[in-house]
Tab-separated table of C-alpha atoms and ligand atoms in Angstrom:
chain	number	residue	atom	x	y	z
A	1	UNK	CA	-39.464	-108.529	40.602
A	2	UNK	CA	-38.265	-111.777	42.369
A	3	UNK	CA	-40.098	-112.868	45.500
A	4	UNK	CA	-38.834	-115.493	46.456
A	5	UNK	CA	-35.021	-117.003	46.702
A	6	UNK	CA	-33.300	-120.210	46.731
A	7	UNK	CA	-31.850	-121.491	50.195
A	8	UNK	CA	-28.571	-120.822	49.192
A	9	UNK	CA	-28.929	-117.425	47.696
A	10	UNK	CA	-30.921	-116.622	50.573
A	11	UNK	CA	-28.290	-116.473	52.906
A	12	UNK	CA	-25.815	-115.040	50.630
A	13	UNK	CA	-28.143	-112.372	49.889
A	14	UNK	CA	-28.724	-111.647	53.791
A	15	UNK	CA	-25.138	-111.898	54.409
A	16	UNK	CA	-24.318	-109.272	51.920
A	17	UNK	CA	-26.942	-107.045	52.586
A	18	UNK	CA	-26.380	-107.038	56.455
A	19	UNK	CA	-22.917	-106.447	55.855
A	20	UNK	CA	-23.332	-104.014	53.054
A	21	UNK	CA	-25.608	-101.871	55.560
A	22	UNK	CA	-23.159	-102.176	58.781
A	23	UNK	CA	-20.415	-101.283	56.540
A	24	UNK	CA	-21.901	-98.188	54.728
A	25	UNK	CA	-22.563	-96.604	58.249
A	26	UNK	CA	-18.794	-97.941	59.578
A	27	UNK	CA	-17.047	-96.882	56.231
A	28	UNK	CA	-18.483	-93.503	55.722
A	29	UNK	CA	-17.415	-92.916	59.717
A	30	UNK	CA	-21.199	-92.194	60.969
A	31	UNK	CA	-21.820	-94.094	64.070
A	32	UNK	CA	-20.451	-91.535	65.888
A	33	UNK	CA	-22.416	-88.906	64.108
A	34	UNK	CA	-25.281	-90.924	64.560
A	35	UNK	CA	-25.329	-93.041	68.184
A	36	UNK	CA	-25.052	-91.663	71.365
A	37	UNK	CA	-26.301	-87.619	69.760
A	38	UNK	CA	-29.258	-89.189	68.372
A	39	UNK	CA	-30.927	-90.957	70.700
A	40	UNK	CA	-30.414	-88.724	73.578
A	41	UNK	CA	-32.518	-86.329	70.843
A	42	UNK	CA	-35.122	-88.941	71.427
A	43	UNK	CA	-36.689	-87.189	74.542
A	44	UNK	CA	-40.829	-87.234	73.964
A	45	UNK	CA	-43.076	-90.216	72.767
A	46	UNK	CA	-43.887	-89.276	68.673
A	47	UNK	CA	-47.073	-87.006	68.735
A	48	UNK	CA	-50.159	-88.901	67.600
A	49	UNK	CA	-52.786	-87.374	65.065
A	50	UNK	CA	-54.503	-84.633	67.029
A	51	UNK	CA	-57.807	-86.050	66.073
A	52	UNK	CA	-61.218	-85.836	68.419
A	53	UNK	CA	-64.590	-87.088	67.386
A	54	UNK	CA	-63.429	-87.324	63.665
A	55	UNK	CA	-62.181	-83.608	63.192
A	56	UNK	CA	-59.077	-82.279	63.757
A	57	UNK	CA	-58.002	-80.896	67.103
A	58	UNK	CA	-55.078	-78.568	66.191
A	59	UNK	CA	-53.362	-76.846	69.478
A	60	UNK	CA	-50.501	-74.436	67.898
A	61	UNK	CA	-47.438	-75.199	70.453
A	62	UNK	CA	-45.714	-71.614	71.058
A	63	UNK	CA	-41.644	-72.315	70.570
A	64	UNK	CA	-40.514	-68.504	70.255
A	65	UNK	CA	-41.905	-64.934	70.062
A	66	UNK	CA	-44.804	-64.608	68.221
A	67	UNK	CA	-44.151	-68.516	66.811
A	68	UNK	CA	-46.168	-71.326	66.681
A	69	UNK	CA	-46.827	-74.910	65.544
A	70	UNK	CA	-48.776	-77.637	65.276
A	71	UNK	CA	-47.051	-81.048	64.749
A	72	UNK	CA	-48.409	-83.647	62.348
A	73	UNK	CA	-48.116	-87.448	63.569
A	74	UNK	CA	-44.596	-88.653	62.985
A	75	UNK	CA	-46.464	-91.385	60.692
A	76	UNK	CA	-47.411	-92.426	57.184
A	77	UNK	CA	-50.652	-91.158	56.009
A	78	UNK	CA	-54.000	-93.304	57.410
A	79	UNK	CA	-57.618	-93.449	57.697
A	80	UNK	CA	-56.572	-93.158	61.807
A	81	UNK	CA	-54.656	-90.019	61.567
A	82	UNK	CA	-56.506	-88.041	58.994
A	83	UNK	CA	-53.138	-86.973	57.250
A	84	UNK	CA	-52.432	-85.381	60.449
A	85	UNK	CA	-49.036	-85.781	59.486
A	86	UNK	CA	-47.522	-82.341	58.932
A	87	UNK	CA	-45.720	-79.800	60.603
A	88	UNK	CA	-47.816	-76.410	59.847
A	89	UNK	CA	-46.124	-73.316	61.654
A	90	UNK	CA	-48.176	-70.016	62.378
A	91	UNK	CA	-45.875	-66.423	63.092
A	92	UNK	CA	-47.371	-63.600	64.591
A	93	UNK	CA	-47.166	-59.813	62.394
A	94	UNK	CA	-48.860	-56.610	62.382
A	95	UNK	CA	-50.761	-57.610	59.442
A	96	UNK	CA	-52.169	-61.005	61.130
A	97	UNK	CA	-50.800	-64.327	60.526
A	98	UNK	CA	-48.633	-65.832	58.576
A	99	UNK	CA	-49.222	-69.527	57.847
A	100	UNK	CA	-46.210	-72.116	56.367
A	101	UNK	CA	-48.101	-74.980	54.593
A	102	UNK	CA	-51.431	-75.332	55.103
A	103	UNK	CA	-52.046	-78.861	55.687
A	104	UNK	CA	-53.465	-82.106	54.178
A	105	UNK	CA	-56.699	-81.494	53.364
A	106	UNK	CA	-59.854	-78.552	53.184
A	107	UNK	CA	-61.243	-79.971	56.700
A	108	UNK	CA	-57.299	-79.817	57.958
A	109	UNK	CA	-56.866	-76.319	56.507
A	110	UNK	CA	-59.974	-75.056	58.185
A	111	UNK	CA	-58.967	-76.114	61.329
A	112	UNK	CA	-55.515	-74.405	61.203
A	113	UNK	CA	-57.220	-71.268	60.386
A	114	UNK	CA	-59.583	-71.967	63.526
A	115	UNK	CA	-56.373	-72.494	65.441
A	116	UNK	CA	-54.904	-69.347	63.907
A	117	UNK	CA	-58.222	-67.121	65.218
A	118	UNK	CA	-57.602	-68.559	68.061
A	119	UNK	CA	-54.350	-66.676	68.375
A	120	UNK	CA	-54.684	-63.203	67.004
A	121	UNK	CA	-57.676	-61.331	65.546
A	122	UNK	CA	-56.006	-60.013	63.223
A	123	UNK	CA	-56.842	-62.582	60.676
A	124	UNK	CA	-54.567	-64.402	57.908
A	125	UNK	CA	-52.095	-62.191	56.684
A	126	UNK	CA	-50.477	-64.465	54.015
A	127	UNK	CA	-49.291	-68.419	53.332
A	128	UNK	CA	-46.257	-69.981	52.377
A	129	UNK	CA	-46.073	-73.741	50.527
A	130	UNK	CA	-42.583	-75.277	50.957
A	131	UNK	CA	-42.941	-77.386	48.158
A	132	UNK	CA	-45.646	-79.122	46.062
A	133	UNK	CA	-46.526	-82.767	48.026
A	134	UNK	CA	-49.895	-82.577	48.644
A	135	UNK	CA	-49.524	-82.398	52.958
A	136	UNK	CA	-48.098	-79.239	53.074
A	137	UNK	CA	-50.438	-77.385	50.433
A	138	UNK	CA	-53.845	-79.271	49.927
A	139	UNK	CA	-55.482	-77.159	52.776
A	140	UNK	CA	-54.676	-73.958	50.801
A	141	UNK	CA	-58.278	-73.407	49.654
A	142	UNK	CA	-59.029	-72.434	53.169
A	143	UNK	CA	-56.418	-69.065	52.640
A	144	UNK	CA	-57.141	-68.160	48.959
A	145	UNK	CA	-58.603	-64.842	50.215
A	146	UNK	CA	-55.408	-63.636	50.898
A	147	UNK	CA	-51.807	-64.560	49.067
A	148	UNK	CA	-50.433	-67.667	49.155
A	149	UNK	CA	-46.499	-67.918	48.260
A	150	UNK	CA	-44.323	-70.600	46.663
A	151	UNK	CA	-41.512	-70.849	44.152
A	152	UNK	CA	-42.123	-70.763	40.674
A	153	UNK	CA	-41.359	-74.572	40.009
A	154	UNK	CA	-43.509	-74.961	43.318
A	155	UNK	CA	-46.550	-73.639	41.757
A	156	UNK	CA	-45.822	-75.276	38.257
A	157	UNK	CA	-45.513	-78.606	39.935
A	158	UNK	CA	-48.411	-78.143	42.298
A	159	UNK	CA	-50.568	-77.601	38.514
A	160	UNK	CA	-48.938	-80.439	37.191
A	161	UNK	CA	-49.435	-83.034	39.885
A	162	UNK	CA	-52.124	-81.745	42.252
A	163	UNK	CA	-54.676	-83.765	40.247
A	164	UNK	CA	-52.978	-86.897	40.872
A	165	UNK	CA	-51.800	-86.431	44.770
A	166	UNK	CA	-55.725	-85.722	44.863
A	167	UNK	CA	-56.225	-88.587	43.616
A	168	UNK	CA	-54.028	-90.717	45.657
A	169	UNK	CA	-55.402	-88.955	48.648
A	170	UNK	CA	-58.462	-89.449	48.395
A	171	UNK	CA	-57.525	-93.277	48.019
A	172	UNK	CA	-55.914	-93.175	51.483
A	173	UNK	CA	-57.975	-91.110	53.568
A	174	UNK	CA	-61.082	-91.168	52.057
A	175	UNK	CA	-63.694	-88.711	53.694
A	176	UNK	CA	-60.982	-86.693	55.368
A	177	UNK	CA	-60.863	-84.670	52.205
A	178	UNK	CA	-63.793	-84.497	51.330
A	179	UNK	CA	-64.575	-80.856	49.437
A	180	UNK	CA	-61.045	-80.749	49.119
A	181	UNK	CA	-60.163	-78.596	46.124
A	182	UNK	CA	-56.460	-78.313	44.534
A	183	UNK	CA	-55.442	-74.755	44.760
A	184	UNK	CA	-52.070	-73.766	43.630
A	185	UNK	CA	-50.643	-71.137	45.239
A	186	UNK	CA	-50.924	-67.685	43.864
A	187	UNK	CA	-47.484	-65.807	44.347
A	188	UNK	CA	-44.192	-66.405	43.211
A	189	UNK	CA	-40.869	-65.584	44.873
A	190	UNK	CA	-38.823	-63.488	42.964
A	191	UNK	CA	-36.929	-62.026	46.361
A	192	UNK	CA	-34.651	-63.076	48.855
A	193	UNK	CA	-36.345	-61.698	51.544
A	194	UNK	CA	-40.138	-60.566	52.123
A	195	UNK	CA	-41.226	-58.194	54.921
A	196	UNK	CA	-45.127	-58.925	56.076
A	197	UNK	CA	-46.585	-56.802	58.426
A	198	UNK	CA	-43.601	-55.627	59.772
A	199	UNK	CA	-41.672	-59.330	60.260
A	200	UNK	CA	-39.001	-60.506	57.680
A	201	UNK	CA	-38.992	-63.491	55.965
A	202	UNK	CA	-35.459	-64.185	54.842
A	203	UNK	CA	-36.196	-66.905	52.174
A	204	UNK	CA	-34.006	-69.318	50.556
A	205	UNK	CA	-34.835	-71.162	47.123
A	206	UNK	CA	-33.779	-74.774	47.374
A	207	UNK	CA	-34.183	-77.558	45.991
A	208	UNK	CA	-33.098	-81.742	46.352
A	209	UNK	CA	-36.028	-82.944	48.618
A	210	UNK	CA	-38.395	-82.315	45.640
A	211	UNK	CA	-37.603	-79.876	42.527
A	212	UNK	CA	-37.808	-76.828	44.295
A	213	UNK	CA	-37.370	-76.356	48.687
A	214	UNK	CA	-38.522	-72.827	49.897
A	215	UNK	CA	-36.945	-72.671	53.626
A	216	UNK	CA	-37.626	-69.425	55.515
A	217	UNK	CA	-35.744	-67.543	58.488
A	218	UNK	CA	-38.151	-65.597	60.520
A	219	UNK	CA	-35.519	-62.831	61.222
A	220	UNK	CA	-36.993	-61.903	64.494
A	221	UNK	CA	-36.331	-65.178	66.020
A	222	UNK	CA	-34.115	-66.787	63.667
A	223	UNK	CA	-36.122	-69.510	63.471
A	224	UNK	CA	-35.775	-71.366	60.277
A	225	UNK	CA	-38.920	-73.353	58.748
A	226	UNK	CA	-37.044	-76.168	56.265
A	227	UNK	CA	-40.227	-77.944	55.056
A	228	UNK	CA	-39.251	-81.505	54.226
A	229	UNK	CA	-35.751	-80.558	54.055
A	230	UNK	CA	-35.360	-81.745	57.112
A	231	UNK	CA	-37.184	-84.381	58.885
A	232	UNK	CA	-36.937	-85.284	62.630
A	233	UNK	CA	-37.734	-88.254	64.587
A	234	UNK	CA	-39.616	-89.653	61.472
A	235	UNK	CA	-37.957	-90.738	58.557
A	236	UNK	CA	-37.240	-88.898	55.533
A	237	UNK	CA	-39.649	-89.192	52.636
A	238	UNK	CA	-37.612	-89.388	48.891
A	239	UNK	CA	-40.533	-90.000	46.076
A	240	UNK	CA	-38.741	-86.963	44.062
A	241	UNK	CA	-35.083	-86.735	45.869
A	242	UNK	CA	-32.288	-85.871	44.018
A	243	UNK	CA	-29.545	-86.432	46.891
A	244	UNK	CA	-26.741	-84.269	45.657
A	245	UNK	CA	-28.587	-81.135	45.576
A	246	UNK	CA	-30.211	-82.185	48.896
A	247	UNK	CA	-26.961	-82.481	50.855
A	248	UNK	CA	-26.392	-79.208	49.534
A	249	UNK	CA	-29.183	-77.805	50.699
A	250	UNK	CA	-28.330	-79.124	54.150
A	251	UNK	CA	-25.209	-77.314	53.792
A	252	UNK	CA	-26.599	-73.840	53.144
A	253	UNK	CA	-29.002	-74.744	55.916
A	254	UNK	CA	-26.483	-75.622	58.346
A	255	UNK	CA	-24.845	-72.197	57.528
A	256	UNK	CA	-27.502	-70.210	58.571
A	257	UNK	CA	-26.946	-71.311	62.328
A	258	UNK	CA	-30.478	-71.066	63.462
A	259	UNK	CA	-31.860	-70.790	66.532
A	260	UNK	CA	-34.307	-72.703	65.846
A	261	UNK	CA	-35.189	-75.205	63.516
A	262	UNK	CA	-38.948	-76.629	62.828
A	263	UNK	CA	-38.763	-79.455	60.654
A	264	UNK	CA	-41.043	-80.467	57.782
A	265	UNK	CA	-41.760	-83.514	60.126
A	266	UNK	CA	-41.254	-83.979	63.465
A	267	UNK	CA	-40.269	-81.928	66.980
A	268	UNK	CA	-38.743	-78.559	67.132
A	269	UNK	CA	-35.156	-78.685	66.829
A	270	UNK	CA	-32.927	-75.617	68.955
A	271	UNK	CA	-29.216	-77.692	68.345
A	272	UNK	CA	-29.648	-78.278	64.595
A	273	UNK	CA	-29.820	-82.205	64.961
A	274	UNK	CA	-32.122	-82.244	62.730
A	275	UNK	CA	-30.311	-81.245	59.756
A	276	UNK	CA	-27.356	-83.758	60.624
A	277	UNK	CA	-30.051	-86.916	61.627
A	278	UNK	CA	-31.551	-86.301	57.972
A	279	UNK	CA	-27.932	-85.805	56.228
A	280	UNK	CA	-26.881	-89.139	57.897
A	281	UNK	CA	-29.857	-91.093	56.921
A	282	UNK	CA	-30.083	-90.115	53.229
A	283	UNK	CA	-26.215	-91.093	53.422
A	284	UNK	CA	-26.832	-94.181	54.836
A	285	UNK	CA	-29.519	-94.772	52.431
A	286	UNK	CA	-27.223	-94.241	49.815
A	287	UNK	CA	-24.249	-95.787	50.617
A	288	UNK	CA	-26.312	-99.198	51.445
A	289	UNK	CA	-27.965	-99.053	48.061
A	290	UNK	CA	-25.129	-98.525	46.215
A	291	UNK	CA	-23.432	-101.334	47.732
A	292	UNK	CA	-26.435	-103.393	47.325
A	293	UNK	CA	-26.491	-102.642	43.542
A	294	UNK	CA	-22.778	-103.473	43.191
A	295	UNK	CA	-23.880	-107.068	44.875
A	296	UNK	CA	-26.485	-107.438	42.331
A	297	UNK	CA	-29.554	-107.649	45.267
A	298	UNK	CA	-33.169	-106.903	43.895
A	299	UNK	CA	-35.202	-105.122	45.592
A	300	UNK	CA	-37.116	-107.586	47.766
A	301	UNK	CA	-34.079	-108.689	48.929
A	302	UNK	CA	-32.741	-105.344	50.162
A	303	UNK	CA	-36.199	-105.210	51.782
A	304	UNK	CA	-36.642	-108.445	53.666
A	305	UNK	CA	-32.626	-108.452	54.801
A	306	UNK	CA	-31.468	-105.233	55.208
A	307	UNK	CA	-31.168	-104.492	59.431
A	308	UNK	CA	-31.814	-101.364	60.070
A	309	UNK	CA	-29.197	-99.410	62.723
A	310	UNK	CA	-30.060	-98.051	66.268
A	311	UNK	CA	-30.313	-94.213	64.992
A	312	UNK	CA	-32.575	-95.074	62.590
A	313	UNK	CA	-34.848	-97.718	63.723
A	314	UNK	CA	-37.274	-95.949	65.690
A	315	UNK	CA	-38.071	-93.201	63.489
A	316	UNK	CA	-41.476	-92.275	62.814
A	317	UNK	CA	-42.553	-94.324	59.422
A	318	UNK	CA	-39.678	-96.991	59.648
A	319	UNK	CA	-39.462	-99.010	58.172
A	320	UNK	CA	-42.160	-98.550	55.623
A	321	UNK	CA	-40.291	-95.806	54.290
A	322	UNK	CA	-37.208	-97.432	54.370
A	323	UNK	CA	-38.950	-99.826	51.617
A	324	UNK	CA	-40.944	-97.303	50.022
A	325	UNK	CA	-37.399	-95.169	49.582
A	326	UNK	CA	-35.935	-98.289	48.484
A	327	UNK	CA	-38.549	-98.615	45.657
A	328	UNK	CA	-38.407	-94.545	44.903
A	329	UNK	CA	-34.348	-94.825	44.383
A	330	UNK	CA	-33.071	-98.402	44.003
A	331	UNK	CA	-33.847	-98.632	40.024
A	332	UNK	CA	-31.618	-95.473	39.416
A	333	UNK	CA	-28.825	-96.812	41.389
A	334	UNK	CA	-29.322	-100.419	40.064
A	335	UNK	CA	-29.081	-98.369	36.317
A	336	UNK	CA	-26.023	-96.993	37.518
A	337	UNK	CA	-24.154	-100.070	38.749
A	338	UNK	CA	-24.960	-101.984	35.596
A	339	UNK	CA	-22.049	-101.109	33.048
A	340	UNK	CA	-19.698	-101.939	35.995
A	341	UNK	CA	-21.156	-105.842	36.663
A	342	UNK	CA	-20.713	-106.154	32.901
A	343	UNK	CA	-16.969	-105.477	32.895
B	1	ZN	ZN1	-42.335	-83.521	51.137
């Protein structure tokens, strides 16, 4: 990769990619989506790592009947915030609780199940994983007494990789996961609907933010639990995005008109911005790279040059996952673009 740049391609480089940015979010008509919606959204500071005296302090915020959730740091994973970076969400049944992803870690998992206690003494009814990255399913050791649900590709991918994440995990946050196990969960969805302890679980197979996307409407509430289908206030995360299918998944999200939304990342979400802030990123995103690769930039230069836009710039993460989404889906693009700077 080239770091550095002559004088003169420097500024023909930062030309094209300021421009090529400004006019992806002009041409595809998405200020207005964006501006004025967005950052009035903007209403609390992001959450911090709940994190006292080296252990995790997790205080389940109630946001409707018998709902709960704790909200990770709107960050990128550190030694500072444990990995606290997760949106875990506990719901209330007959049979006990019912926990969607379980967290970063065995030391994280435990203390959503202390949190969980904490709320009904009925114990831990079941878990959900919404997809395989190691956040939302390394603390599922902690709930292996009782079943723990994914899709099928969910759990295949969770075999497949879980040695790895753990690997990379361990890298980053060191003694945080200590004793951490990989455990894959046990049960696959075969239905479109599950009734636990009396609630129902509407659930919808997706896919686009990784291989396979499990959302789920509590019925009761119609609150709708997207995993990392939908990030708020922190930027989207795209190491296995495939962005066709995940527009479509916004779409069928979109159409269940929820009352509520809890993000994979980020605040609670009652007027679906949510869905639409992630949508108009990932199309930014797009649109700029694709422009970029048509200008022949590396890289390093889409990096160091491109400005990010108001919307965006203050999301959790940014911009290091701006660059580390530029890194995840700029060679596929650049392959893309190639037969068309030969003609
Ligand atoms: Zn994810």
């Amino acid at each position: 990769m080239r770091r550095g740049k002559s004088p003169a391609s420097a500024g023909h480089a930062g030309q094209l990619t300021r421009r090529a940015a400004a006019g992806a979010i002009a041409s595809a008509g998405l200020i207005a989506a964006t501006g004025l919606t967005l950052g009035s959204a903007i209403q609390a500071p992001p959450a911090s790592a709940a994190i006292k005296n080296g252990n995790y302090d997790l205080v389940p915020r109630q946001v409707a009947d018998g709902v709960w959730f704790v909200e990770g740091a709107r960050e990128y994973f550190t030694q500072d915030n444990g990995g606290d970076i997760v949106n875990c969400v506990l719901i209330e049944t007959d049979a006990g609780m019912v926990i969607i992803d379980t967290g970063v870690s065995l030391k994280y998992g435990q203390a959503l199940r202390q949190a969980a206690a904490s709320l009904s003494g009925l114990g831990i009814a079941a878990s959900f994983n919404t997809h395989h990255h190691p956040d939302h399913w390394f603390g599922n050791q902690v709930f292996a007494d009782r079943p723990i649900y994914a899709l099928g590709e969910t759990a295949s991918l969770a075999r497949a990789e879980g040695d790895g994440f753990s690997d990379g995990m361990y890298r980053l946050l060191g003694n945080w996961m200590r004793g951490t196990e990989t455990t894959p969960p046990t049960q696959t969805i075969t239905s479109s609907s599950i009734t636990i302890g009396g609630r129902i679980f509407v659930l919808y197979p997706l896919s686009g933010h990784t291989g396979a996307d499990l959302a789920l409407l509590d019925k009761k509430t119609g609150t709708l639990i997207t995993g990392d289908l939908a990030f708020y206030e922190r930027a989207p995360t795209t190491p296995h995005a495939d962005l066709p299918k995940w527009y479509e998944a916004l779409d069928a999200l979109a159409a269940v008109e929820a009352a509520l939304i809890i993000p994979g990342h980020g605040p609670e979400d009652r007027d679906g911005q949510s869905l639409e802030q992630t949508r108009t990123y990932l199309t930014w995103l797009e649109t700029g790279l694709k422009q970029a690769a048509a200008e022949g930039l590396d890289m390093v230069e889409i990096m160091e040059e491109t400005l990010l836009p108001d919307a965006f710039k203050n999301l959790g993460a940014m911009p290091q996952e701006f660059h580390r989404s530029v890194s995840h889906l700029y060679p596929a693009i650049e392959r893309q673009a190639m037969p068309l700077s030969n003609l």
